[in-house]
Short mmCIF file of C-alpha atoms in Angstrom, two decimals:
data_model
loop_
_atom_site.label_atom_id
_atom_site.label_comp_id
_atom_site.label_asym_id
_atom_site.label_seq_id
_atom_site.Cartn_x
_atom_site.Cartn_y
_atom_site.Cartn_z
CA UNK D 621 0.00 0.00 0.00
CA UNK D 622 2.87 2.18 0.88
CA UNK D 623 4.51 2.10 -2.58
CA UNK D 624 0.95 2.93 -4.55
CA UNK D 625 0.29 5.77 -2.01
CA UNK D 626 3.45 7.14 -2.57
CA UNK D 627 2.73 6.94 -6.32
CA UNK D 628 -0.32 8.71 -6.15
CA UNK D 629 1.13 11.39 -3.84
CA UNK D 630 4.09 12.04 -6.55
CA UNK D 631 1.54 12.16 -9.36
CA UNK D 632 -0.56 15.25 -7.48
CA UNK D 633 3.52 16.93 -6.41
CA UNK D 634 3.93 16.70 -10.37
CA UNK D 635 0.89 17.96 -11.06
CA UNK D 636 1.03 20.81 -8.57
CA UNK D 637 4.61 21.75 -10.42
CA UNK D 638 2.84 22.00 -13.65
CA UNK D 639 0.28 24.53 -12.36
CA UNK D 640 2.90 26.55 -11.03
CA UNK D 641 4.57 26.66 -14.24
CA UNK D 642 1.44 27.06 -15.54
CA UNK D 643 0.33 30.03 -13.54
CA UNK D 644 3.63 32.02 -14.53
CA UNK D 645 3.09 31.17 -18.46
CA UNK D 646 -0.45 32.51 -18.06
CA UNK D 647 0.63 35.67 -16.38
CA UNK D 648 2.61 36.27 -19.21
CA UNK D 649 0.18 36.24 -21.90
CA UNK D 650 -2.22 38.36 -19.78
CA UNK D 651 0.76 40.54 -19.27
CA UNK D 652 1.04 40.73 -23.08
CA UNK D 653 -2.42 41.43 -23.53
CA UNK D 654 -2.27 44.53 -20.87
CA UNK D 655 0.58 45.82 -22.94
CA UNK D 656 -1.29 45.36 -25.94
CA UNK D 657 -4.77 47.45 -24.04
CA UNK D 658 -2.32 50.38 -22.11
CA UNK D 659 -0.02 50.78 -25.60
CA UNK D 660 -2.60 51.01 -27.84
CA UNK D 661 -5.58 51.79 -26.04
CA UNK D 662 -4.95 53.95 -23.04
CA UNK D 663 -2.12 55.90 -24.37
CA UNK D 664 -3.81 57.28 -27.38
CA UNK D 665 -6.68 58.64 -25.49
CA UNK D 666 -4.37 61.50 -23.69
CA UNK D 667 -3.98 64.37 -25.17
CA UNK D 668 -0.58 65.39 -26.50
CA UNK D 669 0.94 68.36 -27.95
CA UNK D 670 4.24 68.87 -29.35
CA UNK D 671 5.29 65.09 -29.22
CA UNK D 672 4.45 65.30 -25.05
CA UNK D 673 2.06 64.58 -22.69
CA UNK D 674 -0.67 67.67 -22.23
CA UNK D 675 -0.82 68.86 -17.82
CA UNK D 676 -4.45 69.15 -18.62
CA UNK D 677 -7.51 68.49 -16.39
CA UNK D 678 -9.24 66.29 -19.25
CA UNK D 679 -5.40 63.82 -18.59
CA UNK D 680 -5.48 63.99 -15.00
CA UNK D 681 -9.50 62.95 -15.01
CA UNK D 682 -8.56 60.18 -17.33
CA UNK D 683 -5.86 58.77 -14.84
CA UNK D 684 -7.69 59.13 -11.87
CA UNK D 685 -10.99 57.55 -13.09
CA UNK D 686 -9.10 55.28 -15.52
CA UNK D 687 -12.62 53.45 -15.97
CA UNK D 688 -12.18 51.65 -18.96
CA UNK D 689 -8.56 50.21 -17.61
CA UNK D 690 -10.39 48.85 -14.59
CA UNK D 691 -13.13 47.52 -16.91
CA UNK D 692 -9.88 45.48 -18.89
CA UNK D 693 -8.15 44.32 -15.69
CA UNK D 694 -11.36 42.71 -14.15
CA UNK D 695 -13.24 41.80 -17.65
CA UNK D 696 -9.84 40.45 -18.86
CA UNK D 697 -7.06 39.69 -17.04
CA UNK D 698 -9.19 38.86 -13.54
CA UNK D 699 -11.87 36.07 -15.84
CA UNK D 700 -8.50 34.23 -17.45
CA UNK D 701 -7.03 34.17 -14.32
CA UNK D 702 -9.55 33.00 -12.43
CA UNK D 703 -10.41 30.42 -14.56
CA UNK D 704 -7.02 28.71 -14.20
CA UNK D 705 -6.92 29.08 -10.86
CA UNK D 706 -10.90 27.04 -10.38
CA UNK D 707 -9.26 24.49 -12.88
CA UNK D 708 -6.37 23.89 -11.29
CA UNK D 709 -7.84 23.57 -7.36
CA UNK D 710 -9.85 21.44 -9.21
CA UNK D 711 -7.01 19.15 -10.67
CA UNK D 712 -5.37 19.29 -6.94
CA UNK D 713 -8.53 18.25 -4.99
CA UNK D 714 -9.38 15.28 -7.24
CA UNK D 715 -6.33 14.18 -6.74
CA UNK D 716 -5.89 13.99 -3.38
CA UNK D 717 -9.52 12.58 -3.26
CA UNK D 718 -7.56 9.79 -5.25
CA UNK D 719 -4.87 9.38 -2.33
CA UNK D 720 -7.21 9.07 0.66
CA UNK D 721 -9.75 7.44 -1.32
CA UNK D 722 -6.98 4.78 -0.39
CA UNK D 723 -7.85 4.69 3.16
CA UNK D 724 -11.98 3.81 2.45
CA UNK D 725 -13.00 7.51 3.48
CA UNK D 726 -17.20 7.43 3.79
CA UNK D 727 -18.90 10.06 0.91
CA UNK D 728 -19.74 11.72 3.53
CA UNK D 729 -16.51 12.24 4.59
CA UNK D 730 -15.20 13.38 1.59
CA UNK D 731 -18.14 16.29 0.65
CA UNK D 732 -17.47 17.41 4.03
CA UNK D 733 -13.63 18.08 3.32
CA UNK D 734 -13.88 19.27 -0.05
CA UNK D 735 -16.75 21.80 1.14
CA UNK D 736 -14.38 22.95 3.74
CA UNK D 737 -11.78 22.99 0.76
CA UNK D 738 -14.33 24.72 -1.59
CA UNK D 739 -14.71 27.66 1.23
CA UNK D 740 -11.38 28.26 1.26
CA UNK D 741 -11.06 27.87 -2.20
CA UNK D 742 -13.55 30.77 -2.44
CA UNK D 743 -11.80 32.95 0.20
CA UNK D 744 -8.24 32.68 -1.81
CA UNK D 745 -9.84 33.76 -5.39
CA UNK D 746 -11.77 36.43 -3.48
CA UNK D 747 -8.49 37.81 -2.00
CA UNK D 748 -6.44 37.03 -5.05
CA UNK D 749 -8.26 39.77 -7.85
CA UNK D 750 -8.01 43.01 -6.13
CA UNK D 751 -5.80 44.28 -9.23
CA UNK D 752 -5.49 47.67 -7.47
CA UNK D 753 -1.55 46.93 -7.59
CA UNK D 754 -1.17 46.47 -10.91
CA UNK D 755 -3.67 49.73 -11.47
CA UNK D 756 -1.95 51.92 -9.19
CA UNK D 757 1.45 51.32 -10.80
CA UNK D 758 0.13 51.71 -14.20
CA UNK D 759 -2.06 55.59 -12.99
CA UNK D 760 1.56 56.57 -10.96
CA UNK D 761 3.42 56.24 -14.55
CA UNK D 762 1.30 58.18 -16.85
CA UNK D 763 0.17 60.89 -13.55
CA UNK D 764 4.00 61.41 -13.38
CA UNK D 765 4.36 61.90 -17.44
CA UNK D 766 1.38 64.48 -17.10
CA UNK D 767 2.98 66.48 -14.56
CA UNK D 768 6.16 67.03 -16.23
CA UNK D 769 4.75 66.65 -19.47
CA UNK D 770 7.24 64.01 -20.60
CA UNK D 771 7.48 63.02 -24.45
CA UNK D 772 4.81 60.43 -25.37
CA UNK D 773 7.82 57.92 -26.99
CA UNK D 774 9.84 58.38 -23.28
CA UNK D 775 6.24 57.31 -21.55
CA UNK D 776 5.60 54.54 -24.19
CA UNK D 777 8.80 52.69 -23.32
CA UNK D 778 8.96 53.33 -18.92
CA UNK D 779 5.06 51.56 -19.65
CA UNK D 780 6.48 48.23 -21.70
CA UNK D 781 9.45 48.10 -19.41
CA UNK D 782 6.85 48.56 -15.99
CA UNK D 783 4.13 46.20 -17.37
CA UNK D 784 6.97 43.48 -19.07
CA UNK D 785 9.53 43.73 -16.58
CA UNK D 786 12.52 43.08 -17.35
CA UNK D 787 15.24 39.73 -17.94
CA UNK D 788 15.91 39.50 -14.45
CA UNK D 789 12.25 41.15 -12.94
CA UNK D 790 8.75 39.79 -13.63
CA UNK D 791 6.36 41.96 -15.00
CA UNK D 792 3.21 43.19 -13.42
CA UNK D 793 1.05 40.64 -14.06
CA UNK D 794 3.76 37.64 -13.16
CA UNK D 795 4.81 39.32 -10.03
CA UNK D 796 1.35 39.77 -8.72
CA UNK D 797 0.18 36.24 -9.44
CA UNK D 798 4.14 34.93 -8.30
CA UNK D 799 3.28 37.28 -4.73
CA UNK D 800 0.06 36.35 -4.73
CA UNK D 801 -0.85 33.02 -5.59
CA UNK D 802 1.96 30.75 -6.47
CA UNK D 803 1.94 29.40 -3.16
CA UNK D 804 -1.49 29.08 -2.86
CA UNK D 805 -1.45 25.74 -5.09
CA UNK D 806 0.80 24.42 -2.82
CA UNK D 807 -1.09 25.19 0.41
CA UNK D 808 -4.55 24.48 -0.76
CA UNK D 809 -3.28 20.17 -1.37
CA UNK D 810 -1.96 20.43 2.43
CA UNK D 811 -5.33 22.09 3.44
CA UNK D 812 -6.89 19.25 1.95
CA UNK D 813 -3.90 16.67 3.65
CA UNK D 814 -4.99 18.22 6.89
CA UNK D 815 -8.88 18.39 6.67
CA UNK D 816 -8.40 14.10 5.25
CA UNK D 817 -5.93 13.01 7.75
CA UNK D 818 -7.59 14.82 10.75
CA UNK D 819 -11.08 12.89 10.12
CA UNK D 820 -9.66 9.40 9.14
CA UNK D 821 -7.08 9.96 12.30
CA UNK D 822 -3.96 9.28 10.23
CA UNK D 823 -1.84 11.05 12.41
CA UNK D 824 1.63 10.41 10.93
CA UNK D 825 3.23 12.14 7.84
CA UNK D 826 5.90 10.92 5.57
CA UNK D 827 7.89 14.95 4.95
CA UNK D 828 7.86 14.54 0.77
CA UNK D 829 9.17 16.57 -1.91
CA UNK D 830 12.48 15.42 -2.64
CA UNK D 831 15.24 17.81 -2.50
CA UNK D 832 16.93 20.34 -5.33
CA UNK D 833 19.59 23.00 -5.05
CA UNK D 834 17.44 25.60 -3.48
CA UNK D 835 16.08 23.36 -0.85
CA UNK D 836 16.16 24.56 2.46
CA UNK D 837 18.34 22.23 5.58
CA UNK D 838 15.24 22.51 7.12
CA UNK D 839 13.47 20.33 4.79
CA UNK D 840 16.97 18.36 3.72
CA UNK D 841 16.88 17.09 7.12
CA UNK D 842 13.09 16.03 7.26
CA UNK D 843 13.08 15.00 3.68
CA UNK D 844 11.59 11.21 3.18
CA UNK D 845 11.25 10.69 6.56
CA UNK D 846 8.53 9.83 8.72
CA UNK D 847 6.90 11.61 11.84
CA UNK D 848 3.94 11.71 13.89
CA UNK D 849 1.37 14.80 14.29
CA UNK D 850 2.74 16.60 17.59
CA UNK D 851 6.10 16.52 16.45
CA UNK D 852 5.44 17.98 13.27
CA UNK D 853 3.61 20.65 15.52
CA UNK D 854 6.64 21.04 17.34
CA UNK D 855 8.16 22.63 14.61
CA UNK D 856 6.00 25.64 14.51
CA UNK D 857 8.00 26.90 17.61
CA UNK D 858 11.79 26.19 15.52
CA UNK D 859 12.71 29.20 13.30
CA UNK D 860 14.67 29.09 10.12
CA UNK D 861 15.21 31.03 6.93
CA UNK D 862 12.25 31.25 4.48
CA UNK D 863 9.66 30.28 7.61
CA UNK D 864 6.28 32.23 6.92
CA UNK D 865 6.33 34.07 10.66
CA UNK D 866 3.03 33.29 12.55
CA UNK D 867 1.98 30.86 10.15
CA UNK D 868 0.87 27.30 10.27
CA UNK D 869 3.90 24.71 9.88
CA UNK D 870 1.40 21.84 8.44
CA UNK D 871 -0.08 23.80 6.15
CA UNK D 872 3.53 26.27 5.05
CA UNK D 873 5.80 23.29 5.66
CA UNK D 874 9.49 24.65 4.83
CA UNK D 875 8.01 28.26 4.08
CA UNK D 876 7.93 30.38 1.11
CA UNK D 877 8.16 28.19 -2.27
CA UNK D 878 8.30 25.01 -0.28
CA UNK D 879 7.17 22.18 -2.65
CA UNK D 880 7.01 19.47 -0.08
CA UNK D 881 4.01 17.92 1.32
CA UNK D 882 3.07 15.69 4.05
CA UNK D 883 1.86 12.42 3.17
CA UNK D 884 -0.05 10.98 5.52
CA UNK D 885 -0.37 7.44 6.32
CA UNK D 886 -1.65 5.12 9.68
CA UNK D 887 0.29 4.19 12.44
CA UNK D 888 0.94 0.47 11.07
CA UNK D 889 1.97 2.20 7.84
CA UNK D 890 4.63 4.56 9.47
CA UNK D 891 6.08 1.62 11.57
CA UNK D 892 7.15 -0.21 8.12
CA UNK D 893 9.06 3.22 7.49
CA UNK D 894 10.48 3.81 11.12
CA UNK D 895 9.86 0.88 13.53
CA UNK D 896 10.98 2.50 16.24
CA UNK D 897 8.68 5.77 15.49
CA UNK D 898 6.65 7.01 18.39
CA UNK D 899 3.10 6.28 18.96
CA UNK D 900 1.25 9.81 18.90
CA UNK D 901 -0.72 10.49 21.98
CA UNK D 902 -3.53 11.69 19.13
CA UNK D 903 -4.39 8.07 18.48
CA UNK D 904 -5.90 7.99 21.79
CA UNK D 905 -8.10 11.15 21.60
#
């Protein structure tokens, strides 16, 4: 059972790594089409004069209402990223429905986990498109070109370079989402791990992942082995670099960008990877 569990588990890590890579690649084409709406759209609508942006009160309106580039960002850029975001907490809670499906959960069980996964699923998308980063950066640029009436071809390129970034700097789009919402993929499969193994009292975790060259001693150390729930607990009062302060070690695990989960398995299961592992005193509760 142990090897087709851990099977399973790789299959969701994998898939989780895809979305991730998947989330950055679809920033980027939302980032092109922004550049495409502000370049071609927004920019012609100010008035110029002599090759340079116009101080005028019609400009400084336009910036501050900037109507029509909220209307892009949320009719745009917020529906295409939400979508991916619903398809891919999708992809992660199926699954890990497939993993614990191993352990004969009831139906009941299950809606009542993936409703508490569906609420939070909710609560991240909710918090995720408030776009008024990417709109306030976009206003300060052409507000600053109005006020000292910079040349329409020096505003044009500070406006590709802001909204593209640059070789070694995401653009707006990709930073928000990378800020934002890379890690949520991550954290949403150990929500799930936690809500599972919580009502089918599997109370010990194989620390999964594997390790590559940014990987952090703290989860080096852990890496492939086994522990039970308090001492995973534990580590919530241990510091180290990368640890999200105030967080929640079974739901963070290593910190920021940590792409190791918990898997977690029965007591009789975790004795075939550490026999001499310690019974956890949640067994008996």
């Amino acid at each position: 059972m142990l090897s087709k569990l851990n099977k399973i588990a790789r299959k969701r890590s994998a898939f989780i790594r895809e979305s991730e890579t998947g989330l950055m690649a679809k920033s980027a084409i939302m980032q092109d089409k922004l550049e495409s709406y502000v370049i071609g759209k927004l920019l012609p609508s100010l008035d110029v004069k002599n090759s340079s942006i116009v101080n005028s009160s019609k400009n400084i309106k336009l910036v501050n209402s900037s109507k029509n580039l909220k209307k892009f960002l949320k009719g745009v850029i917020d529906v295409a990223m939400f979508d991916y975001y619903d398809n891919q907490f999708s992809g992660i809670q199926s699954r890990t429905n497939g993993y614990y499906n191993e352990f004969n959960p009831s139906k009941s069980l299950i809606g009542q986990v993936n409703s508490k996964g569906q609420l939070l699923t909710d609560g991240v998308l909710d918090s995720l498109f408030d776009n008024n980063q990417i709109l306030r950066s976009i206003q300060n640029s052409i507000r600053g070109a109005i006020a000292s009436t910079q040349k329409v071809s020096e505003l044009k390129t500070l406006l590709e370079t802001q909204i593209q970034g640059r070789e070694d700097k995401f653009g707006l789009v990709e930073s928000y989402h990378y800020n934002n919402g890379y890690d949520k993929l991550q954290s949403y499969s150990r929500t799930l791990d936690e809500g599972f193994s919580k009502a089918l009292k599997l109370n010990y975790a194989i620390y999964a992942g594997g390790e590559i060259e940014t990987t952090r001693d703290f989860c080096n150390e852990r890496n492939g082995n086994v522990y039970n729930r308090e001492t995973i607990e534990g580590w919530n009062e241990l510091d180290w670099k990368g640890k999200i302060q105030d967080g929640n070690v079974l739901i963070d695990a290593g910190g920021y960008n940590c792409r190791h989960d918990y898997d977690w398995i029965s007591y009789q299961l975790a004795k075939r990877v550490n026999p001499d592992i310690e019974k956890s005193t949640y067994d008996k509760k």
